[in-house]
């Protein structure tokens, strides 16, 4: 995979999310090394990753964030437990004001959003053999104005964690969806996931005051 301008930008974005929390575990000099090594490892992961379609793929940003977190996990797991890593990620995302602002503008139940995901799903399906580690996704029950039901039958982050020999990190990456969707005033229920070995990921997205 090529290191695009967006790929180069991600370490700066992610550093702002996690640096404050990492200060609890490392002194200034060690933290600097952790950030440097994480960025270096992230670039290697991206360069060694199979192509998933570049900017044509709306899931590219999710992949880049996952690649950075995989590298961070590898560089900190000798000191930080997986549960502590999860706490760092949750706290960092909840303090990420830019993402909150951007997600607050998105209506996850709108026809426009559903059509965007559906269009992406058609593209992924048409290119599934060309990009075998990419996501496969469809939208169900499209006319239901109170629900967005998205089904993933293949996940790029599952493939990433498996390839980097950190499958235990997959649920941590999956958990970020609950946080980011809450920024859009939505509630996510996901009874089954690929990350847990199920046949698909079932996303049921409703407004916070509605149940599925």
CSV table of C-alpha atoms in Angstrom, one decimal:
chain,number,residue,atom,x,y,z
A,1,UNK,CA,0.0,0.0,0.0
A,2,UNK,CA,1.3,3.5,-0.9
A,3,UNK,CA,2.0,6.1,1.8
A,4,UNK,CA,-0.3,8.8,0.6
A,5,UNK,CA,-0.6,12.3,2.1
A,6,UNK,CA,-3.4,11.0,4.3
A,7,UNK,CA,-1.2,8.1,5.5
A,8,UNK,CA,1.6,10.5,6.4
A,9,UNK,CA,-0.9,12.7,8.3
A,10,UNK,CA,-2.3,9.9,10.5
A,11,UNK,CA,0.6,9.7,13.0
A,12,UNK,CA,0.1,13.4,13.8
A,13,UNK,CA,-3.6,12.9,14.3
A,14,UNK,CA,-3.2,9.8,16.4
A,15,UNK,CA,-0.5,11.2,18.6
A,16,UNK,CA,-2.9,13.9,19.7
A,17,UNK,CA,-5.3,11.2,20.8
A,18,UNK,CA,-3.1,9.0,22.8
A,19,UNK,CA,0.0,11.0,24.0
A,20,UNK,CA,-1.6,12.5,27.1
A,21,UNK,CA,-2.7,9.0,28.3
A,22,UNK,CA,0.8,7.5,27.6
A,23,UNK,CA,2.4,10.0,29.9
A,24,UNK,CA,1.0,8.0,32.8
A,25,UNK,CA,3.3,5.1,31.8
A,26,UNK,CA,6.4,6.6,30.4
A,27,UNK,CA,8.8,9.4,31.2
A,28,UNK,CA,9.5,12.1,28.7
A,29,UNK,CA,12.5,10.5,27.0
A,30,UNK,CA,10.9,7.0,26.8
A,31,UNK,CA,7.6,8.5,25.5
A,32,UNK,CA,9.4,10.2,22.7
A,33,UNK,CA,11.0,6.9,21.7
A,34,UNK,CA,7.6,5.2,21.9
A,35,UNK,CA,6.0,7.8,19.6
A,36,UNK,CA,9.0,7.6,17.2
A,37,UNK,CA,9.0,3.8,17.0
A,38,UNK,CA,5.2,3.6,16.7
A,39,UNK,CA,5.3,6.0,13.7
A,40,UNK,CA,8.1,4.1,12.1
A,41,UNK,CA,6.3,0.8,12.7
A,42,UNK,CA,3.1,2.2,11.3
A,43,UNK,CA,4.7,3.3,8.1
A,44,UNK,CA,6.1,-0.2,7.6
A,45,UNK,CA,2.8,-1.8,8.3
A,46,UNK,CA,1.1,0.5,5.7
A,47,UNK,CA,3.8,-0.1,3.1
A,48,UNK,CA,3.6,-3.9,3.6
A,49,UNK,CA,-0.2,-4.0,3.5
A,50,UNK,CA,-2.0,-5.2,0.4
A,51,UNK,CA,-3.7,-2.5,-1.6
A,52,UNK,CA,-7.3,-1.9,-0.7
A,53,UNK,CA,-8.0,0.7,-3.4
A,54,UNK,CA,-6.5,3.8,-2.0
A,55,UNK,CA,-8.7,7.0,-1.9
A,56,UNK,CA,-11.4,5.2,-3.8
A,57,UNK,CA,-12.1,3.2,-0.7
A,58,UNK,CA,-14.1,5.0,2.0
A,59,UNK,CA,-12.7,2.6,4.6
A,60,UNK,CA,-9.1,3.7,4.0
A,61,UNK,CA,-9.1,6.0,7.1
A,62,UNK,CA,-10.3,3.2,9.3
A,63,UNK,CA,-7.5,1.0,8.0
A,64,UNK,CA,-4.9,3.7,8.6
A,65,UNK,CA,-6.1,4.3,12.2
A,66,UNK,CA,-6.0,0.5,12.7
A,67,UNK,CA,-2.5,0.3,11.4
A,68,UNK,CA,-1.3,3.0,13.8
A,69,UNK,CA,-3.0,1.4,16.8
A,70,UNK,CA,-1.5,-2.0,15.9
A,71,UNK,CA,2.0,-0.4,15.8
A,72,UNK,CA,1.3,1.4,19.1
A,73,UNK,CA,0.1,-1.8,20.7
A,74,UNK,CA,3.2,-3.7,19.6
A,75,UNK,CA,5.5,-0.9,21.0
A,76,UNK,CA,3.7,-0.7,24.4
A,77,UNK,CA,2.5,-4.2,25.2
A,78,UNK,CA,5.5,-5.0,27.4
A,79,UNK,CA,4.4,-2.3,29.8
A,80,UNK,CA,0.7,-1.7,29.1
A,81,UNK,CA,-1.9,-4.5,29.4
A,82,UNK,CA,-4.6,-4.9,26.8
A,83,UNK,CA,-7.2,-3.6,29.2
A,84,UNK,CA,-5.1,-0.5,29.9
A,85,UNK,CA,-4.6,0.0,26.2
A,86,UNK,CA,-8.4,-0.1,25.7
A,87,UNK,CA,-8.7,2.6,28.4
A,88,UNK,CA,-6.1,4.8,26.7
A,89,UNK,CA,-8.0,4.4,23.4
A,90,UNK,CA,-11.4,5.2,24.9
A,91,UNK,CA,-10.2,8.2,26.8
A,92,UNK,CA,-8.3,9.5,23.8
A,93,UNK,CA,-11.3,9.2,21.5
A,94,UNK,CA,-13.6,10.8,24.0
A,95,UNK,CA,-11.2,13.8,24.2
A,96,UNK,CA,-10.8,14.1,20.5
A,97,UNK,CA,-12.9,17.2,19.9
A,98,UNK,CA,-12.3,17.4,16.1
A,99,UNK,CA,-13.8,13.9,15.6
A,100,UNK,CA,-16.7,14.7,17.9
A,101,UNK,CA,-17.4,17.8,15.8
A,102,UNK,CA,-17.2,16.0,12.5
A,103,UNK,CA,-19.3,13.1,13.6
A,104,UNK,CA,-22.0,15.4,15.1
A,105,UNK,CA,-22.7,16.6,11.6
A,106,UNK,CA,-23.4,13.1,10.2
A,107,UNK,CA,-26.9,11.7,10.2
A,108,UNK,CA,-26.3,8.0,10.4
A,109,UNK,CA,-30.0,7.2,9.8
A,110,UNK,CA,-30.3,9.4,6.7
A,111,UNK,CA,-31.0,8.0,3.2
A,112,UNK,CA,-27.9,9.8,2.1
A,113,UNK,CA,-25.7,8.0,4.6
A,114,UNK,CA,-27.3,4.6,3.7
A,115,UNK,CA,-26.7,5.3,0.0
A,116,UNK,CA,-23.1,6.2,0.7
A,117,UNK,CA,-22.5,2.9,2.4
A,118,UNK,CA,-24.5,1.0,-0.2
A,119,UNK,CA,-22.4,2.6,-3.0
A,120,UNK,CA,-19.2,1.6,-1.1
A,121,UNK,CA,-20.5,-1.9,-0.8
A,122,UNK,CA,-21.1,-2.2,-4.5
A,123,UNK,CA,-17.5,-1.0,-5.1
A,124,UNK,CA,-16.1,-3.4,-2.6
A,125,UNK,CA,-18.1,-6.3,-4.1
A,126,UNK,CA,-16.9,-5.5,-7.6
A,127,UNK,CA,-13.3,-5.4,-6.5
A,128,UNK,CA,-13.4,-8.2,-3.9
A,129,UNK,CA,-11.0,-10.4,-5.8
A,130,UNK,CA,-8.7,-7.5,-6.6
A,131,UNK,CA,-8.5,-6.5,-3.0
A,132,UNK,CA,-9.0,-9.7,-1.0
A,133,UNK,CA,-8.3,-8.1,2.4
A,134,UNK,CA,-10.8,-5.3,2.0
A,135,UNK,CA,-14.2,-4.9,3.6
A,136,UNK,CA,-17.4,-6.4,2.1
A,137,UNK,CA,-20.6,-4.6,3.2
A,138,UNK,CA,-24.3,-4.3,2.5
A,139,UNK,CA,-27.2,-2.2,3.8
A,140,UNK,CA,-30.4,-3.9,4.9
A,141,UNK,CA,-33.9,-2.6,5.5
A,142,UNK,CA,-33.0,0.7,3.8
A,143,UNK,CA,-36.5,2.2,4.1
A,144,UNK,CA,-36.6,2.0,7.9
A,145,UNK,CA,-36.1,5.7,9.0
A,146,UNK,CA,-35.5,4.7,12.6
A,147,UNK,CA,-32.7,2.2,11.9
A,148,UNK,CA,-29.5,1.8,9.9
A,149,UNK,CA,-28.7,-1.9,9.5
A,150,UNK,CA,-25.3,-2.5,8.1
A,151,UNK,CA,-23.8,-6.0,7.5
A,152,UNK,CA,-20.1,-6.7,7.1
A,153,UNK,CA,-19.1,-10.1,5.8
A,154,UNK,CA,-15.4,-9.2,5.5
A,155,UNK,CA,-13.3,-6.8,7.6
A,156,UNK,CA,-10.0,-5.1,6.7
A,157,UNK,CA,-9.1,-4.7,10.4
A,158,UNK,CA,-9.6,-8.4,11.1
A,159,UNK,CA,-7.3,-9.1,8.2
A,160,UNK,CA,-4.8,-6.5,9.4
A,161,UNK,CA,-4.6,-7.8,13.0
A,162,UNK,CA,-4.3,-11.4,11.8
A,163,UNK,CA,-1.5,-10.5,9.4
A,164,UNK,CA,0.4,-8.6,12.1
A,165,UNK,CA,0.0,-11.5,14.6
A,166,UNK,CA,-2.1,-9.5,17.1
A,167,UNK,CA,-5.5,-11.0,16.7
A,168,UNK,CA,-6.2,-10.2,20.4
A,169,UNK,CA,-6.3,-6.5,19.4
A,170,UNK,CA,-9.2,-6.9,17.0
A,171,UNK,CA,-12.0,-6.4,19.6
A,172,UNK,CA,-10.3,-3.2,20.8
A,173,UNK,CA,-10.4,-1.8,17.3
A,174,UNK,CA,-14.0,-3.0,16.9
A,175,UNK,CA,-15.0,-1.2,20.2
A,176,UNK,CA,-14.1,2.2,18.7
A,177,UNK,CA,-17.3,2.1,16.6
A,178,UNK,CA,-19.4,2.4,19.7
A,179,UNK,CA,-17.6,5.6,20.7
A,180,UNK,CA,-17.5,7.3,17.3
A,181,UNK,CA,-21.2,6.6,16.6
A,182,UNK,CA,-22.1,8.0,20.0
A,183,UNK,CA,-20.7,11.3,18.8
A,184,UNK,CA,-23.4,11.3,16.1
A,185,UNK,CA,-26.0,11.0,18.9
A,186,UNK,CA,-26.5,7.3,17.9
A,187,UNK,CA,-26.6,4.0,19.7
A,188,UNK,CA,-24.9,0.9,18.2
A,189,UNK,CA,-25.9,-2.7,18.9
A,190,UNK,CA,-23.7,-5.3,17.4
A,191,UNK,CA,-24.8,-8.8,18.6
A,192,UNK,CA,-22.3,-10.7,16.4
A,193,UNK,CA,-18.9,-9.7,14.9
A,194,UNK,CA,-16.3,-11.1,12.6
A,195,UNK,CA,-13.7,-10.3,15.3
A,196,UNK,CA,-15.3,-12.8,17.6
A,197,UNK,CA,-15.4,-15.5,14.9
A,198,UNK,CA,-19.0,-15.0,13.8
A,199,UNK,CA,-20.0,-15.1,10.1
A,200,UNK,CA,-20.6,-11.3,9.9
A,201,UNK,CA,-20.8,-8.1,11.8
A,202,UNK,CA,-24.4,-6.9,12.3
A,203,UNK,CA,-24.5,-3.2,12.9
A,204,UNK,CA,-27.9,-1.9,14.2
A,205,UNK,CA,-27.7,1.9,14.5
A,206,UNK,CA,-30.5,3.9,16.1
A,207,UNK,CA,-30.9,7.2,17.8
A,208,UNK,CA,-29.8,7.1,21.4
A,209,UNK,CA,-33.5,7.3,22.6
A,210,UNK,CA,-34.6,4.4,20.4
A,211,UNK,CA,-34.0,0.7,20.8
A,212,UNK,CA,-33.6,-1.8,17.9
